[in-house]
Each structure stands twice: as C-alpha cells, then as structure tokens.
Amino acid sequence: MSLSSPRFSILHSFLIMLCCSVITAKSVAQSNTNDSIPNRKWWKEAVVYQIYPRSFKDANGDGIGDLKGIISKLDYIKSLGVTAVWLNPIYSSPNDDNGYDVSDYRNIMSDFGTMADFDALLKGMHDRGIKLVMDLVVNHSSDEHEWFQQSRSSRTSPYREYYHWWPAENGKPPYRYSLFDVNHDAWMYDKTTNAYYLHYFSRKQPDLNWENPKLRQEIYDMMKYWADKGIDGFRMDAFQFARKDTTWPTFPKGYEKNFGQYYYMVPGLHGYLQEMNREVLSKYDLMTVAEGAGNTYEDAHDMVDADRHELDMAYAFDGIDVAKSTGYSVLKFKQVFSKWDSVFAEKGWLSIFLANHDQARLVSRFGNDRPEFRALSSKMLSTFLMTMRGTPYYYNGDELGMNNPGFTKIEQYRDKATLNEYQYQQNHGADMPAYLKEIAFSSRDNGRTPFQWDDSKNAGFTNGTPWIEVNPDYKTINAAAQEKDPNSCLNYFRKLTKLRKDNLALVYGKYTLLDKNNPNVYAYTRELSGKKVLVMLNFTGKTAAVSTPFGSSNANPLLCNYGDSAKTVKTELRPYEAVVYLLN
Ligand code: GLC
Ligand code: CA
C-alpha cells in the first residue's frame, strides 16, 4: 500500500489497479570495530522474510497454506540465512481480505490451524534462531468481531464507541473515500440502529475508534498477550489511518485523488504511538514497524526517532511507487532511495523493500521477466535490497525469481480489492480490456500465487485444489530445481544474506551515491570504520558504462550475478549485471 508521500500506488494498484556463481563472500574485517557502532540492534541487522501463509505451503490438502505447512519448511527458511519472519495475519477471520479482517485477535484462523500449531511454529523458529514478527491489524476489525456485533446492536451498547457511527437522522455523513468499497464510499448504512459506520477498507472492515481509551486499552492488552507468548515484533497494518478527525469536516471535492493528505497521520497519531510505547512496547524487546510513513519526511522521522519513544523503523512507499505498468525511471529510483537514506542518516531507521503481498512480483515490476533476463535481473534486484542501509524485507518466492502469473480473466482473481474495483470500473463504463491488462500488472494477486516448491502437481504447494491458480511456469521455476543449481537465484540469495551478515558495513555503513546522473546504473558505496564496499547495478537489459572515482583500480570482488570475479573495478556492466567489491 502506498501510504507515504506523495503518491498512492496501492490505490493505483487497486484502482486501475547464470547466472552466477558466486565468489565466496569475504567479510570486511570488523571484529575490532564492532564495539564502536552506536545503537546496534538485532532488528537493524535482521533480514526479514515475509511469508504470506495462505500461499506458502498447504499441509492438509484443503488448498490453503497453513501453519503446519510453514513448520514443515522451517529448515528451508533457515537455510536462506534470513533471521526474522513477518507473517501476514493468522488471527481468526472470515477472510473478506485474507485475514486483514480479524474476528478474534486471540485465536488462530481455522484455515491456518490451531494455537498449538502457532506455539509449535514459534518454538520451531526460535530453536533455529529466527525471530517472529506478527501482523497487527488494528485500524479496523472484521464486522464479525464480537465488538462490532455488540456495537451495531444498539446505540447504548457499551461497545458503541469502539467504532465510528453517524446517526442517520443527521442526514448523510460527509463523503469519505473507501479504498476497497465497490462504490468507493466509506460510510455504510446499518439499519438496526439507523446509522452509518465508517470503513476505509471493505464493508466488512469497520474502522476502530482510537479516540476511545477503552478500545486502546483492549488493543494494548491484546498486544501483551502475544508479547507474553514470546513473539519478537509487530508490523502495524494501515496504522497511519488510525486517527480520524471526528469533527468530520467536509473535505474538498476530488480530495480522494490525494486522500493520504487527509487520512495519514492526522494530528494525535504520534500520541497514540507514544502511549502504546509506554503501555506495551517499552516493556518488551519487540521490533515495531508501521505500514506507511506519513505525508512528510518529518512525520516518518518522528515516528522512529528513538528519543520520541514511538516505533523502531519506517516503511515508506515512495521507492516502490516509482514503478508503474508503463515502466520507471532509474534516475528517479536512485533519487528516491538516496533522499530517504539521507533523512535517516543520523537517527531513526528505515525498511528496504520492493515487493510485498500488496504488490506485483519484484522481478516483473522492477526487473525483466523475459526468460533471458529473469534470473539475472532478479539477482540484481536482490543485490540492491541486501546492500542498502535499512532492514531488508524480502517477500517469499522472490528468492526463486517468481514472476507475475499473467492472468487474463477476472475469474482468475481472488482479491476483494481487485474484484470490487473491477465492478466499480464496469459500473462507470471503463475500458475493461485495458483494465484487465492493468491488473495483470498491478493486482495484489500477482504476488499471492502459491509458492513453487517443485515440479509436481500444483508446484508441490498442495495435494488439493489451490485457492488461487499456480503460475504455470512452476515446471521450470521452483525451489527443488534451484537447490540443485549452484547458480540459481535461490543460491545467489543465500550468498547475499551471508554477505550482509559478514559485512556490517552493509548494515550500518554510510551510503554514498556515485555516478548520480547515470540513467542506467545505480552505483554506491557503503562505508564503516574505514572499510568501503562498492555496489554497482545495471538496471537495464543493455551494456552500460559506469564512472566511479575508483576508475579501474584493484578491488576484491565479493559477489557478481554473472559468477565471475574481475579483480579490478569495472567501468562497463553487462545487462542487469550486479557486482559488489571490497575496496582498499
Ligand atoms: C494493508 C495490508 C493490506 C490490507 C489493508 C487493509 O495495506 O497490507 O493487505 O488489505 O492493509 O487491512
Ligand atoms: Ca491447509
């Protein structure tokens, strides 16, 4: 979701909605310098692997991924070299939005298993040194949550103020745009109490009323319940929407084209975060990241400035928003990432990501998924993600270079946001073939097809009928085949996680952009305690020149996605080439 300034591509997505062998990673000698790194934290050094449980591995043959499935793959996850897992929501849910509509925050979705499965999963991760970050969906609940059932039952219910209601005798409420509603209308009339309730997302996702201290306390208690179980962090879903101006002013006509200016981080939100920090976060060693980073760099920075005691790291969408179905500018991409890095150069911390469960596949969107370039460009992008400052969030399946499935019919889609928007477009006379083309690029379902384990039926994801079609390319693109190939994307990714782990310069080191105006190549150094790592990435399918202050001086090659090891700094890169050197 695009929750940061000043673009809103989740909205867009919804609306239009070698290779390489690898040179052994050498570590920057750092043993005697680590002590001098200020504010070292496990979550800064983590590589977070995002698992979409519904599509990862189905253990019981019902076609839906589950916790036992994840447990069966823990050794695989460990083998990647990742150190933390972010799990999309696994709480009880009627699945209007695949778990982002929670009906019981203290239970496990029946599709996914039981609390005993959860406990086993958490233990299995911790036994392997992997931390677990849970999704926390508290901007809204499901309409099937007990609180909402009570709230809608009567105007005098003690739960009434857990949600936002507008009495119908006051006329129609001022228009609020909804991201998922089939009419884009966030107010839903409910006849039991003759009132409208607010839902920024789907009708089955009523917004919780954070103004109500009782509601906030319920949430904090629930967070403690999970923290006491021993989880290691929270990813806070859509949290920058949590605060509303409950005087309900009328917004200017057409505001929905820029709704973030009105919806994100309404004054008072930082106060909620500080209270949450006091009540819960400060009492545990929890890592926290909120989806979205506000409308301004200041907002983003304030949210994760350690002195303010709010959250740990910002998750900004400007970078991911650069790429559209029409392509993107590498110069713009470099500018955006360089700017965000500069904002956090002294204080605060950033997430680095280019894909997640709300986006197209990494290689289809930012690379080139044609057969001759798929693996190369996928490795190049992974090299970027693993060599920037900030904590990398890496989406499951990207380590195989999985790509968009190329759906051509609306029947192939499952995502409510996509289906409702399709309906909306149809109702408004849009060019539907063009819309279908657009969603083949941008729909969230592109990133949600089942994980491709092997070349057996359904890619080894399930013995049953998968809830969403498997990408037909699984016969060639799958984990089992890549295990056997030392030059596969999978094995390259393992080299990358090791490279990052062995070189703290890649985590904490100063970032310096080189060859700034080069429209094809992204080159930068990362520098810590006198050790300098040089990264050069060709973002195009053509040979490209690159000019750095190092000319063609001697250097130690650490990694190259073509598998060779030039001992001098290159001045020309092959198509989608990625090289990493230790300078000195
Ligand atoms: C976030 C989630 C997305 C979900 C929405 C509503 O953007 O990442 O998947 O649909 O919030 O909870
Ligand atoms: Ca299952």
Coordinates of C-alpha atoms and ligand atoms in Angstrom, one line a residue:
M1 CA 0.0 0.0 0.0
S2 CA 1.2 3.4 -0.8
L3 CA 1.0 5.1 2.5
S4 CA 3.6 7.7 2.1
S5 CA 4.0 11.0 0.4
P6 CA 3.2 11.9 -2.1
R7 CA 1.9 9.1 -4.2
F8 CA -0.6 6.4 -3.5
S9 CA 0.1 3.5 -5.6
I10 CA -1.7 0.9 -3.6
L11 CA -4.6 2.9 -4.6
H12 CA -3.4 2.9 -8.1
S13 CA -2.9 -0.8 -8.0
F14 CA -6.4 -1.2 -6.7
L15 CA -7.9 1.4 -8.9
I16 CA -6.6 0.7 -12.2
M17 CA -5.5 -1.3 -10.1
L18 CA 23.5 -17.5 -15.0
C19 CA 23.8 -16.7 -13.9
C20 CA 26.0 -16.6 -11.4
S21 CA 28.0 -18.4 -9.3
V22 CA 29.3 -16.7 -6.5
I23 CA 32.5 -15.7 -5.2
T24 CA 32.9 -16.6 -1.6
A25 CA 31.8 -13.6 0.4
K26 CA 34.7 -12.1 2.2
S27 CA 34.0 -10.3 5.3
V28 CA 35.0 -6.8 6.0
A29 CA 37.4 -7.2 8.9
Q30 CA 35.3 -5.9 11.6
S31 CA 35.9 -7.8 14.8
N32 CA 37.8 -5.0 16.4
T33 CA 35.4 -2.3 15.2
N34 CA 32.0 -3.6 16.2
D35 CA 32.2 -2.0 19.6
S36 CA 32.3 1.4 18.1
I37 CA 29.0 1.1 16.3
P38 CA 26.4 3.0 18.2
N39 CA 22.9 1.7 18.8
R40 CA 23.4 -1.8 17.5
K41 CA 20.1 -3.6 17.5
W42 CA 19.1 -7.1 16.4
W43 CA 16.3 -5.7 14.2
K44 CA 18.7 -3.4 12.3
E45 CA 20.9 -6.4 11.5
A46 CA 18.0 -8.6 10.6
V47 CA 16.9 -9.8 7.2
V48 CA 13.1 -10.1 7.4
Y49 CA 11.5 -12.8 5.2
Q50 CA 7.8 -12.1 4.6
I51 CA 5.6 -15.2 4.5
Y52 CA 2.1 -15.0 3.0
P53 CA 0.7 -18.0 4.9
R54 CA -2.2 -18.6 2.6
S55 CA 0.1 -19.3 -0.3
F56 CA 3.2 -20.8 1.3
K57 CA 2.6 -24.4 2.0
D58 CA -0.6 -26.4 2.5
A59 CA -0.1 -29.4 4.9
N60 CA -3.7 -30.8 5.0
G61 CA -4.7 -30.7 1.3
D62 CA -7.6 -28.1 1.5
G63 CA -5.8 -25.9 -1.0
I64 CA -4.9 -23.2 1.6
G65 CA -1.5 -22.8 3.1
D66 CA -1.3 -23.2 6.8
L67 CA 0.9 -23.1 9.9
K68 CA 1.8 -26.8 9.8
G69 CA 2.9 -26.1 6.2
I70 CA 5.2 -23.4 7.4
I71 CA 6.5 -25.6 10.1
S72 CA 7.4 -28.2 7.5
K73 CA 9.5 -25.6 5.7
L74 CA 11.4 -24.1 8.7
D75 CA 14.7 -25.7 7.7
Y76 CA 14.3 -24.2 4.2
I77 CA 13.6 -20.8 5.8
K78 CA 16.7 -21.2 8.0
S79 CA 18.8 -22.2 5.0
L80 CA 18.0 -18.9 3.3
G81 CA 20.0 -17.1 6.0
V82 CA 17.1 -14.8 7.0
T83 CA 16.9 -14.0 10.7
A84 CA 13.3 -12.9 11.1
V85 CA 9.9 -13.8 9.6
W86 CA 7.0 -11.4 9.2
L87 CA 3.8 -13.4 9.0
N88 CA 0.7 -11.9 7.4
P89 CA -2.3 -12.1 9.7
I90 CA -3.1 -15.5 11.1
Y91 CA -5.9 -14.5 13.5
S92 CA -9.5 -15.7 13.3
S93 CA -11.1 -14.2 10.3
P94 CA -13.9 -14.6 7.8
N95 CA -11.3 -13.8 5.1
D96 CA -13.0 -11.0 3.4
D97 CA -9.5 -9.6 3.0
N98 CA -7.4 -12.7 3.6
G99 CA -7.0 -12.2 7.3
Y100 CA -6.9 -8.4 7.4
D101 CA -10.4 -8.6 8.8
V102 CA -9.9 -10.0 12.3
S103 CA -12.8 -11.5 14.1
D104 CA -10.8 -12.7 17.2
Y105 CA -7.4 -11.3 17.9
R106 CA -6.5 -14.0 20.4
N107 CA -7.2 -17.0 18.2
I108 CA -5.9 -18.6 15.1
M109 CA -7.8 -18.7 11.8
S110 CA -9.3 -22.1 11.4
D111 CA -7.9 -22.4 7.8
F112 CA -4.4 -22.0 9.2
G113 CA -4.6 -24.3 12.2
T114 CA -4.7 -24.0 16.0
M115 CA -3.0 -22.2 18.8
A116 CA -1.0 -25.4 19.4
D117 CA 0.3 -25.1 15.8
F118 CA 1.2 -21.5 16.5
D119 CA 3.1 -22.4 19.6
A120 CA 5.0 -25.1 17.7
L121 CA 5.8 -22.7 14.9
L122 CA 7.1 -20.0 17.3
K123 CA 9.2 -22.6 19.1
G124 CA 10.5 -24.0 15.8
M125 CA 11.6 -20.6 14.7
H126 CA 13.2 -19.7 18.0
D127 CA 15.0 -23.0 18.0
R128 CA 16.5 -22.0 14.7
G129 CA 17.4 -18.5 15.8
I130 CA 14.7 -16.9 13.8
K131 CA 12.5 -14.1 15.2
L132 CA 8.8 -13.8 14.6
V133 CA 7.1 -10.6 13.7
M134 CA 3.3 -10.7 13.7
D135 CA 1.0 -8.5 11.6
L136 CA -1.2 -6.3 13.9
V137 CA -4.4 -5.2 12.2
V138 CA -5.9 -2.6 14.5
N139 CA -7.1 0.3 12.3
H140 CA -10.1 -1.9 11.8
S141 CA -11.6 -5.3 12.8
S142 CA -13.9 -7.6 11.0
D143 CA -17.6 -6.8 11.1
E144 CA -17.9 -10.3 12.6
H145 CA -15.8 -9.4 15.6
E146 CA -17.7 -9.6 18.9
W147 CA -17.0 -5.9 19.5
F148 CA -18.7 -4.9 16.2
Q149 CA -21.6 -7.3 16.7
Q150 CA -22.3 -5.6 20.1
S151 CA -21.6 -2.1 18.7
R152 CA -24.1 -2.4 15.9
S153 CA -26.8 -4.0 18.1
S154 CA -27.8 -0.8 19.9
R155 CA -26.9 2.9 20.3
T156 CA -26.4 2.4 24.0
S157 CA -24.2 -0.7 23.8
P158 CA -21.0 -0.4 25.9
Y159 CA -19.2 -1.2 22.6
R160 CA -20.9 1.5 20.6
E161 CA -17.9 3.8 20.8
Y162 CA -15.5 1.1 19.7
Y163 CA -16.3 2.2 16.1
H164 CA -17.3 5.3 14.3
W165 CA -21.0 5.9 13.9
W166 CA -23.0 8.7 12.2
P167 CA -26.7 8.9 13.2
A168 CA -28.8 8.9 10.0
E169 CA -31.2 11.5 11.4
N170 CA -28.4 14.0 10.9
G171 CA -28.5 13.4 7.2
K172 CA -25.8 11.8 5.0
P173 CA -22.3 11.9 6.5
P174 CA -19.6 14.0 4.8
Y175 CA -18.1 11.9 2.0
R176 CA -15.3 9.6 3.0
Y177 CA -13.4 7.7 0.3
S178 CA -13.0 3.9 0.8
L179 CA -10.1 2.1 -0.8
F180 CA -12.0 -1.2 -1.2
D181 CA -15.6 -0.4 -1.4
V182 CA -17.4 -1.1 -4.6
N183 CA -18.8 2.4 -4.6
H184 CA -15.7 4.0 -3.0
D185 CA -18.0 5.1 -0.2
A186 CA -16.6 4.6 3.3
W187 CA -19.9 5.1 5.1
M188 CA -22.1 2.1 5.3
Y189 CA -25.8 2.4 6.4
D190 CA -26.8 -0.1 9.1
K191 CA -30.5 -0.3 9.7
T192 CA -30.6 -1.9 13.2
T193 CA -29.6 1.5 14.7
N194 CA -30.4 3.7 11.7
A195 CA -26.8 4.9 11.5
Y196 CA -23.7 4.7 9.2
Y197 CA -20.4 3.1 10.2
L198 CA -17.1 4.1 8.8
H199 CA -14.9 1.7 6.8
Y200 CA -11.8 3.0 5.0
F201 CA -11.3 -0.5 3.6
S202 CA -14.1 -3.0 2.8
R203 CA -17.6 -3.0 4.3
K204 CA -16.5 -6.0 6.4
Q205 CA -13.6 -4.0 7.9
P206 CA -15.2 -1.3 10.1
D207 CA -12.7 1.2 11.4
L208 CA -12.0 1.0 15.2
N209 CA -12.4 4.2 17.1
W210 CA -9.0 5.0 18.6
E211 CA -10.3 8.1 20.3
N212 CA -11.9 5.7 22.8
P213 CA -9.4 5.0 25.6
K214 CA -11.2 1.7 26.4
L215 CA -10.6 0.5 22.9
R216 CA -7.0 1.5 23.1
Q217 CA -6.6 -0.4 26.3
E218 CA -8.2 -3.5 24.8
I219 CA -5.6 -3.4 22.0
Y220 CA -2.7 -2.9 24.4
D221 CA -3.9 -5.9 26.4
M222 CA -4.1 -8.0 23.3
M223 CA -0.6 -6.9 22.2
K224 CA 0.7 -8.0 25.6
Y225 CA -1.0 -11.4 25.2
W226 CA 1.2 -12.0 22.1
A227 CA 4.3 -10.4 23.5
D228 CA 3.9 -12.7 26.6
K229 CA 3.9 -15.7 24.2
G230 CA 7.3 -14.6 23.2
I231 CA 6.8 -13.1 19.7
D232 CA 9.5 -10.6 18.6
G233 CA 7.7 -7.8 16.9
F234 CA 4.7 -6.2 15.3
R235 CA 4.1 -4.9 11.8
M236 CA 1.3 -2.5 12.2
D237 CA -1.1 -2.7 9.4
A238 CA -2.5 0.6 8.0
F239 CA -1.9 2.2 11.3
Q240 CA -1.3 5.7 9.9
F241 CA -5.1 5.7 9.2
A242 CA -6.0 5.1 12.8
R243 CA -6.6 8.7 13.9
K244 CA -9.6 10.4 12.4
D245 CA -10.8 14.0 12.8
T246 CA -14.0 13.1 14.4
T247 CA -15.5 16.5 13.9
W248 CA -16.0 15.1 10.4
P249 CA -15.2 18.1 8.3
T250 CA -16.2 18.2 4.7
F251 CA -13.1 17.6 2.5
P252 CA -12.7 19.4 -0.8
K253 CA -14.2 17.9 -3.9
G254 CA -11.9 15.4 -5.5
Y255 CA -9.8 15.0 -2.4
E256 CA -9.8 11.2 -2.9
K257 CA -7.2 11.6 -5.6
N258 CA -4.9 12.7 -2.8
F259 CA -6.6 11.1 0.1
G260 CA -3.4 10.4 2.0
Q261 CA -3.1 14.2 2.7
Y262 CA -6.4 13.9 4.7
Y263 CA -6.1 10.4 6.1
Y264 CA -2.5 9.7 7.1
M265 CA -1.2 10.6 10.4
V266 CA -3.8 13.0 11.5
P267 CA -2.5 15.1 14.4
G268 CA -2.8 12.9 17.5
L269 CA -1.5 9.7 15.9
H270 CA 2.0 10.2 17.4
G271 CA 0.3 10.5 20.8
Y272 CA -1.3 7.1 20.3
L273 CA 2.1 5.6 19.4
Q274 CA 3.7 7.1 22.5
E275 CA 1.0 5.8 24.7
M276 CA 1.4 2.3 23.1
N277 CA 5.1 2.5 23.6
R278 CA 4.6 3.3 27.3
E279 CA 1.9 0.7 27.9
V280 CA 3.4 -2.2 25.9
L281 CA 6.4 -1.8 23.7
S282 CA 8.8 -0.4 26.4
K283 CA 8.1 -3.5 28.5
Y284 CA 9.4 -6.0 25.9
D285 CA 12.2 -6.4 23.4
L286 CA 9.8 -6.0 20.4
M287 CA 10.6 -4.7 17.0
T288 CA 7.9 -2.4 15.5
V289 CA 7.3 -1.2 12.1
A290 CA 4.2 0.6 10.9
E291 CA 3.0 0.3 7.3
G292 CA 3.4 3.7 5.7
A293 CA 5.5 6.7 6.7
G294 CA 3.1 9.7 6.6
N295 CA 2.9 12.6 4.3
T296 CA 6.2 14.2 5.2
Y297 CA 9.8 13.1 5.9
E298 CA 9.4 14.8 9.3
D299 CA 6.4 12.6 10.1
A300 CA 8.4 9.5 9.1
H301 CA 11.4 10.5 11.1
D302 CA 9.4 11.5 14.2
M303 CA 7.7 8.1 14.2
V304 CA 11.0 6.3 14.6
D305 CA 13.2 8.8 16.3
A306 CA 14.3 6.7 19.4
D307 CA 14.2 9.8 21.6
R308 CA 10.4 10.1 21.0
H309 CA 9.6 6.5 22.1
E310 CA 7.3 5.5 19.3
L311 CA 8.3 2.8 16.8
D312 CA 11.5 1.4 15.5
M313 CA 11.5 1.6 11.8
A314 CA 9.7 3.3 9.0
Y315 CA 8.3 1.5 6.0
A316 CA 7.9 4.1 3.2
F317 CA 6.3 3.6 -0.1
D318 CA 8.0 6.2 -2.3
G319 CA 10.5 3.7 -3.6
I320 CA 8.0 1.1 -4.6
D321 CA 5.7 3.7 -6.1
V322 CA 8.3 4.7 -8.7
A323 CA 7.4 1.7 -10.9
K324 CA 4.2 1.8 -12.9
S325 CA 2.9 -0.5 -15.6
T326 CA 4.4 1.9 -18.1
G327 CA 7.9 1.4 -16.6
Y328 CA 10.0 3.6 -14.4
S329 CA 13.0 6.0 -14.4
V330 CA 16.2 4.6 -12.8
L331 CA 17.2 8.2 -12.1
K332 CA 14.1 8.7 -10.1
F333 CA 14.5 5.4 -8.3
K334 CA 18.0 6.5 -7.3
Q335 CA 16.8 9.9 -6.2
V336 CA 14.1 8.5 -4.0
F337 CA 16.2 5.9 -2.2
S338 CA 19.0 8.4 -1.7
K339 CA 16.7 11.0 -0.3
W340 CA 15.1 8.6 2.2
D341 CA 18.6 7.4 3.2
S342 CA 19.6 11.0 4.0
V343 CA 16.6 11.5 6.2
F344 CA 17.7 8.7 8.4
A345 CA 21.4 9.3 8.2
E346 CA 21.8 10.4 11.8
K347 CA 18.7 9.0 13.6
G348 CA 15.9 6.6 13.0
W349 CA 15.8 3.5 10.9
L350 CA 14.3 2.5 7.6
S351 CA 12.9 -0.7 5.9
I352 CA 14.2 -1.5 2.5
F353 CA 11.7 -3.4 0.2
L354 CA 10.4 -3.6 -3.3
A355 CA 7.7 -6.1 -3.0
N356 CA 5.1 -7.5 -0.6
H357 CA 1.7 -9.2 -0.6
D358 CA 0.0 -6.0 -1.9
Q359 CA 2.2 -5.6 -5.0
A360 CA 3.3 -7.2 -8.2
R361 CA 6.2 -9.6 -8.2
L362 CA 9.6 -8.0 -7.7
V363 CA 11.1 -9.2 -11.0
S364 CA 8.0 -8.4 -13.1
R365 CA 7.8 -4.9 -11.7
F366 CA 11.3 -3.7 -11.3
G367 CA 13.3 -6.2 -13.4
N368 CA 12.7 -8.1 -16.6
D369 CA 10.7 -11.3 -16.5
R370 CA 11.6 -12.4 -20.1
P371 CA 13.4 -15.8 -19.9
E372 CA 16.8 -14.4 -20.9
F373 CA 16.8 -11.8 -18.2
R374 CA 14.5 -13.1 -15.4
A375 CA 17.2 -14.7 -13.3
L376 CA 19.8 -12.0 -13.9
S377 CA 17.5 -9.1 -13.2
S378 CA 16.0 -10.8 -10.2
K379 CA 19.5 -11.4 -8.7
M380 CA 20.4 -7.8 -9.5
L381 CA 17.4 -6.5 -7.6
S382 CA 18.1 -8.8 -4.6
T383 CA 21.6 -7.4 -4.6
F384 CA 20.1 -3.9 -4.2
L385 CA 17.8 -5.0 -1.4
M386 CA 20.6 -6.6 0.5
T387 CA 23.2 -3.9 0.2
M388 CA 21.3 -0.8 1.2
R389 CA 21.2 0.8 4.6
G390 CA 18.0 -0.2 6.5
T391 CA 16.4 -3.5 7.3
P392 CA 15.6 -5.6 4.2
Y393 CA 12.1 -7.1 3.9
Y394 CA 12.2 -9.8 1.4
Y395 CA 9.0 -11.3 0.1
N396 CA 8.6 -15.1 -0.1
G397 CA 9.1 -16.5 -3.6
D398 CA 11.3 -13.6 -4.7
E399 CA 14.3 -15.8 -3.8
L400 CA 13.3 -18.0 -6.7
G401 CA 12.7 -15.1 -9.1
M402 CA 8.9 -15.9 -9.2
N403 CA 7.0 -13.6 -11.5
N404 CA 3.5 -12.4 -12.2
P405 CA 1.3 -15.2 -13.4
G406 CA -0.2 -13.3 -16.3
F407 CA -3.9 -13.8 -15.5
T408 CA -6.2 -12.8 -18.4
K409 CA -9.7 -13.3 -17.0
I410 CA -11.3 -11.7 -14.0
E411 CA -12.4 -15.2 -12.8
Q412 CA -8.7 -15.9 -12.0
Y413 CA -8.6 -13.2 -9.4
R414 CA -9.4 -13.7 -5.7
D415 CA -8.5 -10.3 -4.1
K416 CA -11.6 -8.4 -3.0
A417 CA -10.0 -5.1 -3.7
T418 CA -9.3 -6.1 -7.2
L419 CA -12.8 -7.6 -7.7
N420 CA -14.6 -4.6 -6.2
E421 CA -12.6 -2.2 -8.3
Y422 CA -13.3 -4.2 -11.4
Q423 CA -17.0 -3.8 -10.6
Y424 CA -16.6 -0.1 -10.0
Q425 CA -14.8 0.4 -13.3
Q426 CA -17.5 -1.6 -15.1
N427 CA -20.3 0.4 -13.5
H428 CA -18.6 3.6 -14.7
G429 CA -18.2 2.5 -18.3
A430 CA -14.4 2.0 -18.2
D431 CA -12.4 0.2 -21.0
M432 CA -12.5 -3.2 -19.4
P433 CA -9.9 -5.0 -21.6
A434 CA -7.5 -2.2 -20.7
Y435 CA -8.4 -2.6 -17.1
L436 CA -7.7 -6.3 -17.2
K437 CA -4.3 -5.6 -18.7
E438 CA -3.6 -3.1 -15.9
I439 CA -4.4 -5.6 -13.2
A440 CA -2.3 -8.3 -14.8
F441 CA 0.5 -5.9 -13.9
S442 CA -0.7 -4.4 -10.7
S443 CA -3.2 -6.6 -8.8
R444 CA -2.2 -7.8 -5.4
D445 CA -2.9 -11.4 -6.6
N446 CA 0.2 -11.3 -8.7
G447 CA 2.2 -11.7 -5.6
R448 CA -0.1 -14.2 -4.0
T449 CA 0.1 -17.2 -6.3
P450 CA 1.3 -20.4 -4.5
F451 CA 5.0 -20.8 -3.6
Q452 CA 6.6 -23.0 -6.2
W453 CA 8.3 -25.8 -4.3
D454 CA 8.9 -28.4 -7.1
D455 CA 7.6 -29.5 -10.5
S456 CA 5.0 -31.9 -9.2
K457 CA 1.3 -31.1 -9.4
N458 CA 0.4 -27.7 -8.1
A459 CA 4.1 -26.9 -7.7
G460 CA 4.1 -29.1 -4.5
F461 CA 2.1 -26.4 -2.7
T462 CA -1.0 -28.6 -2.1
N463 CA -2.5 -32.0 -2.9
G464 CA -5.9 -30.4 -3.2
T465 CA -7.2 -27.6 -5.3
P466 CA -5.2 -24.4 -4.7
W467 CA -7.3 -21.4 -3.6
I468 CA -5.7 -19.4 -6.4
E469 CA -4.1 -20.7 -9.6
V470 CA -0.4 -21.7 -9.6
N471 CA 1.8 -19.9 -12.0
P472 CA 2.1 -22.3 -14.9
D473 CA 5.9 -21.6 -15.1
Y474 CA 6.4 -23.7 -11.9
K475 CA 7.7 -26.6 -14.0
T476 CA 10.9 -24.7 -14.6
I477 CA 10.9 -22.1 -11.8
N478 CA 10.8 -24.0 -8.5
A479 CA 12.8 -24.4 -5.3
A480 CA 13.8 -28.1 -5.9
A481 CA 15.3 -27.3 -9.3
Q482 CA 17.1 -24.3 -7.9
E483 CA 18.5 -26.2 -4.9
K484 CA 20.5 -28.3 -7.4
D485 CA 21.8 -25.4 -9.4
P486 CA 24.7 -23.6 -7.7
N487 CA 24.0 -20.6 -10.0
S488 CA 20.3 -20.4 -9.2
C489 CA 18.5 -17.3 -7.9
L490 CA 17.9 -19.2 -4.7
N491 CA 21.6 -20.0 -4.1
Y492 CA 22.5 -16.4 -5.0
F493 CA 20.1 -15.1 -2.4
R494 CA 21.8 -17.3 0.2
K495 CA 25.2 -15.8 -0.7
L496 CA 23.6 -12.3 -0.3
T497 CA 22.3 -13.0 3.2
K498 CA 25.7 -14.3 4.1
L499 CA 27.4 -11.3 2.6
R500 CA 25.3 -8.9 4.6
K501 CA 25.8 -10.9 7.8
D502 CA 29.6 -10.9 7.3
N503 CA 29.8 -7.3 6.4
L504 CA 28.4 -4.9 9.0
A505 CA 29.3 -2.1 6.6
L506 CA 26.2 -3.2 4.6
V507 CA 24.0 -2.8 7.6
Y508 CA 25.4 0.3 9.3
G509 CA 27.8 1.8 6.8
K510 CA 27.4 5.3 5.4
Y511 CA 25.7 5.3 2.0
T512 CA 27.2 7.4 -0.8
L513 CA 25.6 7.6 -4.3
L514 CA 28.1 7.6 -7.2
D515 CA 27.7 8.5 -10.8
K516 CA 24.5 10.3 -9.8
N517 CA 23.3 11.2 -13.3
N518 CA 23.8 7.8 -14.9
P519 CA 20.4 6.8 -16.2
N520 CA 21.1 3.1 -16.3
V521 CA 23.4 2.2 -13.5
Y522 CA 22.9 2.5 -9.7
A523 CA 26.3 2.7 -8.0
Y524 CA 27.1 3.4 -4.4
T525 CA 29.5 2.8 -1.6
R526 CA 28.8 1.7 2.0
E527 CA 31.5 2.6 4.4
L528 CA 32.1 1.7 8.0
S529 CA 35.2 2.1 10.1
G530 CA 37.5 2.6 7.2
K531 CA 36.1 -0.3 5.2
K532 CA 34.4 0.5 2.0
V533 CA 32.1 -1.7 -0.1
L534 CA 31.2 -0.7 -3.7
V535 CA 28.0 -1.8 -5.3
M536 CA 27.3 -1.4 -9.0
L537 CA 23.9 -2.4 -10.5
N538 CA 22.9 -2.2 -14.1
F539 CA 19.1 -1.7 -14.2
T540 CA 18.8 -2.2 -17.9
G541 CA 19.0 -5.0 -20.5
K542 CA 21.9 -3.4 -22.3
T543 CA 25.6 -3.0 -21.6
A544 CA 26.1 0.2 -19.7
A545 CA 29.1 2.3 -18.8
V546 CA 29.6 3.4 -15.2
S547 CA 32.0 6.0 -13.9
T548 CA 33.2 5.9 -10.3
P549 CA 36.1 7.6 -8.5
F550 CA 37.8 4.2 -8.4
G551 CA 38.3 4.0 -12.1
S552 CA 39.6 0.5 -12.8
S553 CA 41.6 0.2 -9.7
N554 CA 42.3 -3.1 -7.9
A555 CA 39.5 -4.4 -5.7
N556 CA 38.4 -7.6 -4.1
P557 CA 35.3 -8.9 -5.7
L558 CA 32.7 -10.1 -3.2
L559 CA 29.9 -11.1 -5.4
C560 CA 28.7 -10.9 -9.0
N561 CA 25.5 -12.2 -10.5
Y562 CA 27.4 -13.4 -13.7
G563 CA 29.6 -15.5 -11.5
D564 CA 32.9 -14.1 -12.4
S565 CA 35.4 -12.2 -10.3
A566 CA 37.1 -9.3 -12.0
K567 CA 39.9 -8.1 -9.8
T568 CA 39.6 -4.5 -11.0
V569 CA 36.6 -2.2 -10.7
K570 CA 34.5 -2.4 -13.8
T571 CA 33.8 0.6 -16.0
E572 CA 31.2 -1.2 -18.0
L573 CA 28.4 -3.6 -16.8
R574 CA 26.7 -6.3 -18.8
P575 CA 22.9 -6.4 -19.0
Y576 CA 21.4 -6.4 -15.4
E577 CA 24.9 -7.1 -14.0
A578 CA 25.4 -6.7 -10.3
V579 CA 28.8 -6.5 -8.7
V580 CA 30.0 -5.9 -5.2
Y581 CA 33.6 -5.1 -4.3
L582 CA 35.5 -4.6 -1.2
L583 CA 37.7 -1.6 -1.9
N584 CA 41.1 -1.0 -0.3
Ligands
GLC1 C1 -2.7 -3.2 4.5 C2 -2.4 -4.6 4.1 C3 -3.4 -5.0 3.0 C4 -4.8 -4.9 3.6 C5 -5.0 -3.5 4.1 C6 -6.2 -3.5 5.0 O1 -2.4 -2.3 3.4 O2 -1.1 -4.7 3.7 O3 -3.1 -6.3 2.6 O4 -5.7 -5.2 2.6 O5 -4.0 -3.0 4.9 O6 -6.0 -4.2 6.2
CA2 CA -4.4 -26.2 4.5

